[in-house]
Coordinates of C-alpha atoms in Angstrom, one line a residue:
M1 CA 0.0 0.0 0.0
S2 CA 1.6 3.3 -1.1
F3 CA 1.0 6.7 0.4
Q4 CA -1.6 8.9 -1.4
P5 CA -1.9 12.6 -0.6
P6 CA -5.4 13.9 0.0
N7 CA -7.1 15.3 -3.0
T8 CA -7.1 18.9 -1.7
F9 CA -4.9 20.5 -4.4
R10 CA -6.7 23.3 -6.2
P11 CA -4.9 25.4 -8.8
A12 CA -6.9 28.4 -7.8
D13 CA -5.4 28.3 -4.3
T14 CA -1.8 28.3 -5.5
F15 CA -2.1 31.0 -8.2
R16 CA -2.3 34.4 -6.7
P17 CA -1.6 37.2 -9.2
Y18 CA 0.5 40.0 -7.9
M19 CA -1.8 42.7 -9.3
P20 CA -5.6 42.4 -8.8
Y21 CA -7.8 42.2 -11.8
G22 CA -9.8 45.3 -12.8
P23 CA -9.0 48.9 -13.4
P24 CA -6.2 50.6 -11.5
V25 CA -7.1 52.4 -8.4
P26 CA -6.1 56.1 -8.4
A27 CA -3.8 57.2 -5.7
P28 CA -5.3 59.3 -2.9
A29 CA -4.9 63.1 -3.0
P30 CA -1.8 64.2 -1.2
K31 CA -2.4 65.6 2.3
I32 CA -1.5 69.2 2.9
R33 CA 1.3 69.1 5.5
H34 CA 1.3 72.8 6.4
P35 CA -2.0 74.6 5.7
N36 CA -0.4 78.0 6.1
R37 CA 2.4 77.1 3.5
P38 CA 0.9 75.9 0.2
P39 CA 2.9 73.6 -2.0
C40 CA 5.4 75.3 -4.3
T41 CA 4.0 75.5 -7.8
T42 CA 6.9 77.4 -9.4
P43 CA 8.7 74.9 -11.6
S44 CA 12.3 74.0 -10.7
K45 CA 14.9 71.4 -11.6
T46 CA 14.6 69.8 -8.2
L47 CA 11.6 67.7 -7.1
Y48 CA 10.7 67.2 -3.5
I49 CA 9.2 63.7 -2.9
R50 CA 7.4 62.6 0.2
N51 CA 5.5 59.5 1.4
L52 CA 8.3 57.1 0.6
N53 CA 8.4 53.8 2.4
E54 CA 10.6 54.3 5.5
K55 CA 11.3 50.6 5.9
T56 CA 13.1 50.2 2.6
K57 CA 16.9 50.2 2.7
L58 CA 18.5 53.5 1.6
S59 CA 20.5 51.9 -1.2
V60 CA 17.4 50.1 -2.5
L61 CA 15.3 53.2 -2.3
T62 CA 17.9 55.3 -4.1
A63 CA 18.3 52.7 -6.9
A64 CA 14.5 52.5 -7.3
L65 CA 14.2 56.3 -7.5
Q66 CA 17.0 56.4 -10.0
A67 CA 15.3 53.8 -12.2
V68 CA 11.9 55.6 -12.1
F69 CA 13.1 59.1 -12.7
E70 CA 16.0 58.6 -15.2
T71 CA 13.4 57.7 -17.8
Y72 CA 12.5 61.4 -17.9
G73 CA 16.0 62.8 -18.3
P74 CA 19.5 62.8 -16.8
V75 CA 19.4 62.9 -13.0
L76 CA 22.1 64.9 -11.4
E77 CA 21.5 64.0 -7.8
I78 CA 19.3 62.0 -5.5
R79 CA 19.2 63.0 -1.9
A80 CA 17.5 60.5 0.4
R81 CA 18.3 60.0 4.1
H82 CA 16.9 57.9 6.9
S83 CA 17.4 60.6 9.6
I84 CA 14.4 61.5 11.8
Q85 CA 13.7 64.8 9.9
M86 CA 14.2 63.3 6.4
R87 CA 12.7 59.9 6.7
G88 CA 10.2 59.1 3.9
Q89 CA 11.4 62.1 1.8
A90 CA 13.9 62.6 -1.0
F91 CA 15.0 65.3 -3.5
I92 CA 15.7 64.5 -7.1
T93 CA 17.6 67.0 -9.2
F94 CA 17.3 66.9 -13.0
E95 CA 19.7 68.4 -15.6
S96 CA 16.8 70.2 -17.4
L97 CA 13.6 72.0 -16.3
A98 CA 11.6 70.2 -18.9
S99 CA 12.5 66.8 -17.5
A100 CA 11.6 67.8 -14.0
E101 CA 8.2 69.2 -15.2
R102 CA 7.4 66.0 -17.1
A103 CA 8.4 63.8 -14.2
H104 CA 6.3 66.0 -11.8
A105 CA 3.2 65.6 -14.0
E106 CA 3.6 61.9 -14.8
V107 CA 5.0 60.3 -11.6
Q108 CA 2.6 62.0 -9.2
G109 CA 0.9 59.2 -7.2
F110 CA 3.1 56.4 -8.6
L111 CA 3.2 53.5 -6.2
L112 CA 6.8 52.8 -5.0
F113 CA 7.1 50.0 -2.5
D114 CA 3.3 50.0 -1.9
K115 CA 3.1 53.8 -1.1
P116 CA 2.0 56.5 -3.5
M117 CA 4.7 59.2 -4.0
F118 CA 3.6 62.8 -3.5
I119 CA 5.7 65.2 -5.6
E120 CA 6.2 68.9 -5.4
F121 CA 8.7 71.3 -6.9
A122 CA 11.5 72.2 -4.4
R123 CA 11.4 75.7 -2.9
S124 CA 15.0 76.4 -3.5
A125 CA 17.7 75.3 -6.0
S126 CA 19.8 72.4 -4.9
E127 CA 23.6 72.5 -4.7
A128 CA 23.8 70.2 -7.7
T129 CA 21.7 72.7 -9.8
V130 CA 23.8 75.6 -8.7
A131 CA 27.0 73.8 -9.5
N132 CA 25.7 72.6 -12.9
E133 CA 24.8 76.1 -13.9
G134 CA 28.2 77.4 -12.8
G135 CA 26.9 79.5 -10.0
D136 CA 28.2 80.2 -6.5
L137 CA 26.6 78.7 -3.4
A138 CA 27.4 81.7 -1.2

């Protein structure tokens, strides 16, 4: 007499698609962090990104941001840190303003590590932008 496993195998139980079927669900509207200070709408070469997954390793997060944003143009700098003040945030600096504007429009709400990215233009020029344009930081 040989061993026979019970007949409980069902293909539907083992196949779990990564993405659910149906139309994509839009990302929620970004929360306003400081009601007295509206988001910056003046285009700049540097994008401020928040709502990033804080549990992701910094090297993995930086590589993922590079992969997402380099499709819109050359990226000069990615600044992401896991400090208390900067956790879940990053700054991406592009070589051209057109690339930054396109990325701002198209990547808004993109799910990265299961969290939608909220993107705004940075309020001031980054050091990489100033250095690229031949300016002085002082």
